[in-house]
PDB file of C-alpha atoms in Angstrom:
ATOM      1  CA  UNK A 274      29.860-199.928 109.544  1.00 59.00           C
ATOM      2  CA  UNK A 275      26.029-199.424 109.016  1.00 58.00           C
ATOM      3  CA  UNK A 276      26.768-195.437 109.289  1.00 57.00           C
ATOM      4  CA  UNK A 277      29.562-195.609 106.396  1.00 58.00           C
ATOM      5  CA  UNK A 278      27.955-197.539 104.068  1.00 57.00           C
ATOM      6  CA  UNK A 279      24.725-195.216 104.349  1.00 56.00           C
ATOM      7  CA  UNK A 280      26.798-192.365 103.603  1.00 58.00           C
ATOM      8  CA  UNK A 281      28.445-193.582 100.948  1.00 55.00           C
ATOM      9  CA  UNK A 282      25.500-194.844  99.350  1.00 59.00           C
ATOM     10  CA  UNK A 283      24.339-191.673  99.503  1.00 61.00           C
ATOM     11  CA  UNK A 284      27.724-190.219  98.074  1.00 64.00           C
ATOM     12  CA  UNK A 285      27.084-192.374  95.656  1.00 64.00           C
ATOM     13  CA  UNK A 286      23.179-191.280  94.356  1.00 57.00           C
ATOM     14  CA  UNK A 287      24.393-187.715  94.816  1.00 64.00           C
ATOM     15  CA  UNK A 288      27.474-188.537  92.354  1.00 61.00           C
ATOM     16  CA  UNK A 289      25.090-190.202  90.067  1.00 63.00           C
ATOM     17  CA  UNK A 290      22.413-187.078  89.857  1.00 64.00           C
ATOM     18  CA  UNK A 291      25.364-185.135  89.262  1.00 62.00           C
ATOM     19  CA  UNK A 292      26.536-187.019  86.356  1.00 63.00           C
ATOM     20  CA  UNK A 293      23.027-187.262  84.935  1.00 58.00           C
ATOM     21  CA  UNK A 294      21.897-183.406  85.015  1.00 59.00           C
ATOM     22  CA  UNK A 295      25.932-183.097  83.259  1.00 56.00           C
ATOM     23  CA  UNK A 296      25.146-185.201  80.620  1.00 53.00           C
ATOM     24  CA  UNK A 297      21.718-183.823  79.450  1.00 51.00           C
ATOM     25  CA  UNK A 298      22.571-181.615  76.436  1.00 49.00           C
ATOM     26  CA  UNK A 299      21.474-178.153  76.611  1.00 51.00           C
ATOM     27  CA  UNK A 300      18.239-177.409  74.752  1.00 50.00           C
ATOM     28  CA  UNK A 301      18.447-174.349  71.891  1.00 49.00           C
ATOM     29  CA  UNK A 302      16.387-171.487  72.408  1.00 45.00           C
ATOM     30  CA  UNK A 303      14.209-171.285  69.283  1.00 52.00           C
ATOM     31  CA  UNK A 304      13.655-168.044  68.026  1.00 60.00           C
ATOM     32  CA  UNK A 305      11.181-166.990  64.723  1.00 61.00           C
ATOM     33  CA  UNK A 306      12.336-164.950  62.256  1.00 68.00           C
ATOM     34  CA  UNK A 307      11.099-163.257  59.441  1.00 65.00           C
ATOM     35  CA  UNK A 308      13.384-165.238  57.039  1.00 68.00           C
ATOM     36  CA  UNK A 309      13.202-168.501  59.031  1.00 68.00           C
ATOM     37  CA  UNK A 310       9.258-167.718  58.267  1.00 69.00           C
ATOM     38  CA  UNK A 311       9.543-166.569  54.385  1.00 74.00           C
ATOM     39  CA  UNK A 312      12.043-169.693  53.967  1.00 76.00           C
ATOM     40  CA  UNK A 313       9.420-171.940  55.653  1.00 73.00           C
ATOM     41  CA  UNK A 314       6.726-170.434  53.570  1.00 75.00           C
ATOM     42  CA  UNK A 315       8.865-170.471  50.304  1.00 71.00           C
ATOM     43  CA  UNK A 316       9.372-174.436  50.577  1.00 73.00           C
ATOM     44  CA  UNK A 317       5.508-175.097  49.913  1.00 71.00           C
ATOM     45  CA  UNK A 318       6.094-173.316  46.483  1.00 77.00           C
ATOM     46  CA  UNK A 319       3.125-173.210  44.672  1.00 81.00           C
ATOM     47  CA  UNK A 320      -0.152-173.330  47.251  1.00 84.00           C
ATOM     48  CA  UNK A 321      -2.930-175.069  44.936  1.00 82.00           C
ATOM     49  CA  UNK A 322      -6.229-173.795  46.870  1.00 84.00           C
ATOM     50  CA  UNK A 323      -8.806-174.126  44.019  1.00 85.00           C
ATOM     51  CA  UNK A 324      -9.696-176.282  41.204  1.00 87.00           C
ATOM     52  CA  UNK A 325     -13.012-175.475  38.879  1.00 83.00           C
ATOM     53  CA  UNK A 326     -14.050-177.888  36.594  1.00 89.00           C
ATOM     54  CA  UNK A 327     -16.376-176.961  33.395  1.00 86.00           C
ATOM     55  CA  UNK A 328     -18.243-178.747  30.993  1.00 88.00           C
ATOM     56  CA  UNK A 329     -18.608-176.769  27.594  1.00 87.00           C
ATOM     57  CA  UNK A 330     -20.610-177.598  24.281  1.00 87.00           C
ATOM     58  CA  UNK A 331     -17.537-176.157  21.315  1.00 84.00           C
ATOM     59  CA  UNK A 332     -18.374-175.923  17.522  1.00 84.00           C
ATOM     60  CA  UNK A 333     -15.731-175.442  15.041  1.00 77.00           C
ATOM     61  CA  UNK A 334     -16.027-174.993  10.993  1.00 70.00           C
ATOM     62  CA  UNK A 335     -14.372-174.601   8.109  1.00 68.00           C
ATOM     63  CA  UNK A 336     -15.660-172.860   5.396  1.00 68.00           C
ATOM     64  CA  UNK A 337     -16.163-174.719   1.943  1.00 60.00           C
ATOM     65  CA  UNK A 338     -14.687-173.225  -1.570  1.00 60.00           C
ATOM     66  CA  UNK A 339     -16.899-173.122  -4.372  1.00 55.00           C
ATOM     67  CA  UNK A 340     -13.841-174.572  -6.707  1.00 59.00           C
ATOM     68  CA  UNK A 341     -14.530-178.000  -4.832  1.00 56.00           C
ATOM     69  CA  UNK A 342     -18.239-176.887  -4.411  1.00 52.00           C
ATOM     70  CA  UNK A 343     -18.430-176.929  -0.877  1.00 54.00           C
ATOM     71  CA  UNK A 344     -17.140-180.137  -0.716  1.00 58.00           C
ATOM     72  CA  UNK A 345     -14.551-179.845   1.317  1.00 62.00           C
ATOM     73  CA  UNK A 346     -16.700-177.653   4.322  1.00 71.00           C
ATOM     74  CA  UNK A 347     -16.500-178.967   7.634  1.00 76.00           C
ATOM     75  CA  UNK A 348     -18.084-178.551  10.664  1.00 78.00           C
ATOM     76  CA  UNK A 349     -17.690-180.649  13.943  1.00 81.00           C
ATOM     77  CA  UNK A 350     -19.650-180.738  17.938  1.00 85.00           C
ATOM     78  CA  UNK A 351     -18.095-181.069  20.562  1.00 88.00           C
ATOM     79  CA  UNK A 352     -18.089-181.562  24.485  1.00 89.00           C
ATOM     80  CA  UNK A 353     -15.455-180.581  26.376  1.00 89.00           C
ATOM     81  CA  UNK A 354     -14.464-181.425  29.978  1.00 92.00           C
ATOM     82  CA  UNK A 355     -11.727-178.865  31.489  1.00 92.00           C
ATOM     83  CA  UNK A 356     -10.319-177.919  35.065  1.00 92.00           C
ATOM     84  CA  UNK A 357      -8.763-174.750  35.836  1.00 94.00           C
ATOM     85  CA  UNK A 358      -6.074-174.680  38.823  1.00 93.00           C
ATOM     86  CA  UNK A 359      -5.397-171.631  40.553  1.00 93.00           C
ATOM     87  CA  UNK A 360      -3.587-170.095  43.483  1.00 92.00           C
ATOM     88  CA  UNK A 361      -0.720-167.919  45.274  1.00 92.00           C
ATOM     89  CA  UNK A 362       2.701-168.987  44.299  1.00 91.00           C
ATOM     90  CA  UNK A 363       4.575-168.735  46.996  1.00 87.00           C
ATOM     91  CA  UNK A 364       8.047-168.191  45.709  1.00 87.00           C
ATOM     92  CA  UNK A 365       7.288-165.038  44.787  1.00 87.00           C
ATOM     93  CA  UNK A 366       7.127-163.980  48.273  1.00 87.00           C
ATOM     94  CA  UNK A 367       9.916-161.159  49.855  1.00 87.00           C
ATOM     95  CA  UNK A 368      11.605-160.632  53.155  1.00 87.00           C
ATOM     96  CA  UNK A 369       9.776-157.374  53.161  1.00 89.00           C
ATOM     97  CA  UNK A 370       6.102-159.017  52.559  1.00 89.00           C
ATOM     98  CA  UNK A 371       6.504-160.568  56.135  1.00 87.00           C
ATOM     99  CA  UNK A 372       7.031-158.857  59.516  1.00 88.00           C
ATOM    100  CA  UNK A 373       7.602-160.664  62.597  1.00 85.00           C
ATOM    101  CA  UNK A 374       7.013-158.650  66.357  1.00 82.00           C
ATOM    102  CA  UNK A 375       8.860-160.488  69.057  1.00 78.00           C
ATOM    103  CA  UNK A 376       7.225-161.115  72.516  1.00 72.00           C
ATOM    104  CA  UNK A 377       9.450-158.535  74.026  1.00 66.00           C
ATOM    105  CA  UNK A 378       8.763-155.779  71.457  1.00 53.00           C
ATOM    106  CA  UNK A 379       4.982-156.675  72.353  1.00 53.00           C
ATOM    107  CA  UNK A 380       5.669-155.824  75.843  1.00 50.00           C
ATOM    108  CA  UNK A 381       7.526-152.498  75.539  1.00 53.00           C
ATOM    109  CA  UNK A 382       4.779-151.269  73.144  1.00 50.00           C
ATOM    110  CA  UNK A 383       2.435-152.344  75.667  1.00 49.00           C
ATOM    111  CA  UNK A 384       4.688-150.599  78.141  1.00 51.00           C
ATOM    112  CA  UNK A 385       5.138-147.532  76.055  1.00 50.00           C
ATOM    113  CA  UNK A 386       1.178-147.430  75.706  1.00 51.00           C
ATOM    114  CA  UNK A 387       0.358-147.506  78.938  1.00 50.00           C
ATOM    115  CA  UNK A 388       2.609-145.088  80.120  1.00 48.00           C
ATOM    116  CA  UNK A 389       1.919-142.277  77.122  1.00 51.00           C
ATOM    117  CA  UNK A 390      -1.999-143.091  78.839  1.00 51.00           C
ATOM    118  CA  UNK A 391      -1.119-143.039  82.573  1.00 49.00           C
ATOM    119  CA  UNK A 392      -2.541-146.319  83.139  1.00 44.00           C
ATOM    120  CA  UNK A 393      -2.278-148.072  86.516  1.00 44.00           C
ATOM    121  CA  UNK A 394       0.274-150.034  87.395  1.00 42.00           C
ATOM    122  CA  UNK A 395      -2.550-153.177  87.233  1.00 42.00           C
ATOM    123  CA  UNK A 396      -2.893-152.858  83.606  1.00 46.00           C
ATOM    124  CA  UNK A 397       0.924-153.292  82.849  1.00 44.00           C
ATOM    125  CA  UNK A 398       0.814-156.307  84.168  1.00 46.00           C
ATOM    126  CA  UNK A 399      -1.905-157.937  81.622  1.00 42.00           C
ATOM    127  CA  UNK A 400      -0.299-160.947  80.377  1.00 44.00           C
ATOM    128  CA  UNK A 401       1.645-160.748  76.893  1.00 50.00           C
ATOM    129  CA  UNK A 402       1.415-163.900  74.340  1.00 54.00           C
ATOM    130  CA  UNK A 403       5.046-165.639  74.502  1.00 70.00           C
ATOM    131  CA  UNK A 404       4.767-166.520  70.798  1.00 72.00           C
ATOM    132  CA  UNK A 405       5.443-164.022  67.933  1.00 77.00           C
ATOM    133  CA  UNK A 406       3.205-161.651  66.075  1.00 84.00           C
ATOM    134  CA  UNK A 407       3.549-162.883  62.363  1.00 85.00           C
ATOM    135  CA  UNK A 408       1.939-160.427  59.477  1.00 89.00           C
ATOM    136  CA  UNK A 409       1.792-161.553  56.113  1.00 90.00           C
ATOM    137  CA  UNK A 410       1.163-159.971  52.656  1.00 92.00           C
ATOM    138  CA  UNK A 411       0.496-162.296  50.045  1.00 91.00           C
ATOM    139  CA  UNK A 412       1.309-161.872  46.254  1.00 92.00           C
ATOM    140  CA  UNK A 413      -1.758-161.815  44.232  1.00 93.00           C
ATOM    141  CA  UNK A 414      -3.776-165.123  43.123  1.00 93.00           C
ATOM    142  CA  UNK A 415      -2.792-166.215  39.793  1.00 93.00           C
ATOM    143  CA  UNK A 416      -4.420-169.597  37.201  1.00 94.00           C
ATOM    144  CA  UNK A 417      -1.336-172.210  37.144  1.00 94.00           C
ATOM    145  CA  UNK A 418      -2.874-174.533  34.657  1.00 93.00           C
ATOM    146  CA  UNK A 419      -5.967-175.134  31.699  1.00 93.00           C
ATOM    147  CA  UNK A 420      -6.248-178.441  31.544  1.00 90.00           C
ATOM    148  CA  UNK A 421      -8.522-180.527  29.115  1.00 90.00           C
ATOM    149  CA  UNK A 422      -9.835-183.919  31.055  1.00 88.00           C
ATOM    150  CA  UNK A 423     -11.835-185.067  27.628  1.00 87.00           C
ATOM    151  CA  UNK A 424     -13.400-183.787  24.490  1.00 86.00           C
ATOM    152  CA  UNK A 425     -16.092-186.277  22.940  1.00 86.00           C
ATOM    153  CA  UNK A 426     -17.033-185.838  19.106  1.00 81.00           C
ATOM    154  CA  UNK A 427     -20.798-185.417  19.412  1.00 82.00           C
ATOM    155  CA  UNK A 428     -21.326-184.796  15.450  1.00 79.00           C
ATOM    156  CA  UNK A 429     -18.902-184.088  12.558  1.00 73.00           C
ATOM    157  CA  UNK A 430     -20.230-183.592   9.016  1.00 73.00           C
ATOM    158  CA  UNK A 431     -17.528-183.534   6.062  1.00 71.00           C
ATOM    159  CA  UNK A 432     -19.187-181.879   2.896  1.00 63.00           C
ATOM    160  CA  UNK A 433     -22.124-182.199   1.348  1.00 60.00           C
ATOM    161  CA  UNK A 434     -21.757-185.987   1.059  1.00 59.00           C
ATOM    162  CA  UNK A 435     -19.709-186.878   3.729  1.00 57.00           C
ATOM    163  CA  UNK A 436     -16.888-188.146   1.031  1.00 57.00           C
ATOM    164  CA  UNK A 437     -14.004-186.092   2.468  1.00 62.00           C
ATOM    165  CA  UNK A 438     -11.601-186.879   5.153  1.00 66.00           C
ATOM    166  CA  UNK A 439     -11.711-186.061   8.520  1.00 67.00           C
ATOM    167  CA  UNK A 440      -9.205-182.691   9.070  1.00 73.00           C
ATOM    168  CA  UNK A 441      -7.442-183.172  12.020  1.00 79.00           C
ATOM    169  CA  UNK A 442      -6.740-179.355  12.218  1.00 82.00           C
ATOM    170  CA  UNK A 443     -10.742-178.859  13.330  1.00 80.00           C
ATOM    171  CA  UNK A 444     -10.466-181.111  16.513  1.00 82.00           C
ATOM    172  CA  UNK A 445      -6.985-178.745  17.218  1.00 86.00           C
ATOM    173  CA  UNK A 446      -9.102-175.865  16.793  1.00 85.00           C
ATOM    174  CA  UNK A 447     -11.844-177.052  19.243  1.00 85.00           C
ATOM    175  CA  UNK A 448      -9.569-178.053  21.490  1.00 87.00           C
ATOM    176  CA  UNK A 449      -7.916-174.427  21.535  1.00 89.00           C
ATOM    177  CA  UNK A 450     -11.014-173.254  21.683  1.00 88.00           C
ATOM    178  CA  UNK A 451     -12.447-175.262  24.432  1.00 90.00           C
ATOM    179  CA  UNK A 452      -9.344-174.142  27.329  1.00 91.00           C
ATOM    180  CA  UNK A 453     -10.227-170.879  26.429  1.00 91.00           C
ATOM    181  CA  UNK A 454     -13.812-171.332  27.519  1.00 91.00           C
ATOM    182  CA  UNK A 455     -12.980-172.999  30.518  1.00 92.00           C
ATOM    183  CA  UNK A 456     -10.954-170.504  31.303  1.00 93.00           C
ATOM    184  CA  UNK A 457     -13.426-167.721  30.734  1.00 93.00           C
ATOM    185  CA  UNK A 458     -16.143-169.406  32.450  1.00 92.00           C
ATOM    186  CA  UNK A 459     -14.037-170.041  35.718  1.00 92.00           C
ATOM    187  CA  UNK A 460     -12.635-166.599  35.397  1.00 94.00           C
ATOM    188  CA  UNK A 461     -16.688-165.522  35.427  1.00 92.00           C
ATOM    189  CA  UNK A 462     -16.945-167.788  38.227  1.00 91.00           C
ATOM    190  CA  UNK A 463     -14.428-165.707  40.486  1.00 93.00           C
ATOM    191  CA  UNK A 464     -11.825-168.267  41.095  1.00 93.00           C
ATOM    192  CA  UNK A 465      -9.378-165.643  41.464  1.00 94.00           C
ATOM    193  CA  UNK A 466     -11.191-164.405  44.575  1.00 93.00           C
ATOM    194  CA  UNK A 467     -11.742-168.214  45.868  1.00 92.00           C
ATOM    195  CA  UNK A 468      -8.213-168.781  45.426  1.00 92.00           C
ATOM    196  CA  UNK A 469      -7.476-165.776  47.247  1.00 91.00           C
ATOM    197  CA  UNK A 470      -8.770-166.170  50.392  1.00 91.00           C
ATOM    198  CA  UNK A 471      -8.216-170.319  50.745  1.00 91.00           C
ATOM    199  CA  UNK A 472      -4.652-169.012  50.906  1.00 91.00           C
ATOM    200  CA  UNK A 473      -5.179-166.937  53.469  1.00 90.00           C
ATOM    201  CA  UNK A 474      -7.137-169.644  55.045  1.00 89.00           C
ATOM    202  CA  UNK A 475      -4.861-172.326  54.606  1.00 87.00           C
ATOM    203  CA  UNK A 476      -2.034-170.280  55.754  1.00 85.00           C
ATOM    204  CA  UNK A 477      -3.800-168.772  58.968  1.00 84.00           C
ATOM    205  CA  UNK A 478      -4.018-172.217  59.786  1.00 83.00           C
ATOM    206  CA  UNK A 479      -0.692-173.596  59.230  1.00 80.00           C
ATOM    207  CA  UNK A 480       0.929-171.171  61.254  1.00 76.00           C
ATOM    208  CA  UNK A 481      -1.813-171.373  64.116  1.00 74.00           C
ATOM    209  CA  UNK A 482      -0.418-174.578  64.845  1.00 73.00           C
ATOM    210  CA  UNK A 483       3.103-173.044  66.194  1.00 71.00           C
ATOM    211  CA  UNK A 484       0.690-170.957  68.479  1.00 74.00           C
ATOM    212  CA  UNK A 485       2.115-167.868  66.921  1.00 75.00           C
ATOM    213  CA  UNK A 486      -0.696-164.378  66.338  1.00 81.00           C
ATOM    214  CA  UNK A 487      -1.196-164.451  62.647  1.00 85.00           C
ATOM    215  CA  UNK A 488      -2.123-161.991  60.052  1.00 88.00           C
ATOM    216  CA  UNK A 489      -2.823-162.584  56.749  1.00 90.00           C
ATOM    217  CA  UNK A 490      -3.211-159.929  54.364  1.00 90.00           C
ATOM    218  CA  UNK A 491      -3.005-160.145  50.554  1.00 89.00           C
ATOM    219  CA  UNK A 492      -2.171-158.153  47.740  1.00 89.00           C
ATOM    220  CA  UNK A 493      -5.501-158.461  45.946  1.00 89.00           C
ATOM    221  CA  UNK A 494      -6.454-160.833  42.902  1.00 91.00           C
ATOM    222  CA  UNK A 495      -3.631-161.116  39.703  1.00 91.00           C
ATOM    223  CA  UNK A 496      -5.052-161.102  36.132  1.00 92.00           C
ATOM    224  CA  UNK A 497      -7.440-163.982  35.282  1.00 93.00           C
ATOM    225  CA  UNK A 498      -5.721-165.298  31.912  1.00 92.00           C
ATOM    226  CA  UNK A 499      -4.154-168.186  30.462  1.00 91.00           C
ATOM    227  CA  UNK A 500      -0.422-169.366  32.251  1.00 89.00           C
ATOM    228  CA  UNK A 501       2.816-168.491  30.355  1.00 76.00           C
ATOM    229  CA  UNK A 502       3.537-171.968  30.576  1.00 64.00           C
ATOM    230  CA  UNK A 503       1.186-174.631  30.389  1.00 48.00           C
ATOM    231  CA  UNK A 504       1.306-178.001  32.050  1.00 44.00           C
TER     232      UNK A 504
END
């Protein structure tokens, strides 16, 4: 009795590793494409990598008439506090801008190599990465947004005697004024360049963590001038 309850105990253990190794669902083979990667790369939209702040000093007039005698001139100082935000916007990227080399067509280039060289048979067998070769072009750097964080009044002088009212289109003029000097002076700066290259950065990394060889390449700075549409 001893003997046929061993064995079927171990019928039964047998039955039950059978069952188990059955019942584990079969695990997808992941493979990396060039539009799994644009799609991927597309979803982070606009990649923010720079923001430079200025602080300006902006003066803006207005010319008096002589048939109020230069009463109504005005003339108001003012500091401004601005960021600029700039970057690559990623949506703008194509199937064609990315390339992705499979392990396999890294071995039969290696292969193809190394027989148009007559190497040994030792050097074929240098190990091959098991991850893709990713190489992407990015669209050129572009400003997203010229903001204004403050303008202070420093001084505003209305006429001779100070008796007219303040014009409200002179603080709209300084304000115009003042993004466009932010601008200019972060555009002096080279924040197109920055921006640049922290997305390549930033990318570079991103990817590194799939452990997948990547190249980032870019498609050189855009034009350094105020957004089509302003946030």
């Amino acid at each position: 009795m001893s003997w046929l309850l061993l064995l079927v105990g171990l019928a039964a253990v047998a039955f039950a590793i059978y069952i188990a190794q059955q019942a584990e669902a079969e695990q997808p083979i992941e493979t990396v494409t060039r539009e799994g990667v644009v799609t991927q790369i597309q979803q982070l939209n606009r990649l923010q990598t720079v923001a430079f702040s200025v602080d300006t000093v902006i003066t803006s007039q207005r010319q008096g008439s002589w048939m109020k005698l230069w009463q109504d001139q005005q003339k108001g100082l003012f500091i401004a506090r601005g960021r600029v935000e700039a970057g690559i916007d990623l949506s703008a990227l194509t199937p064609e801008m990315v390339q992705v080399v499979q392990p396999m067509d890294q071995v039969n280039v290696s292969n193809t190599n190394d027989a148009n060289d007559n190497a040994s048979a030792a050097d074929t067998n240098v190990p091959t990465s098991i991850m893709p070769q990713i190489n992407i072009t990015l669209p050129p750097s572009e400003i997203f947004s010229v903001y204004l964080d403050d303008i202070e009044i420093y001084d505003w002088q209305t006429g001779v005697f100070g008796m007219t009212q303040v014009d409200p289109k002179i603080l709209a003029q300084a304000q115009s004024m003042a993004k466009k000097e932010v601008l200019e002076r972060a555009c002096r700066g080279d924040i197109m360049t920055m921006a640049l290259k922290n997305a390549q950065t930033q990318l570079q990394q991103l990817f590194s963590l799939t452990g997948a060889v990547v190249t980032v390449t870019t498609q050189g700075t855009g034009a350094c001038q105020m957004p089509l549409k302003t946030s």
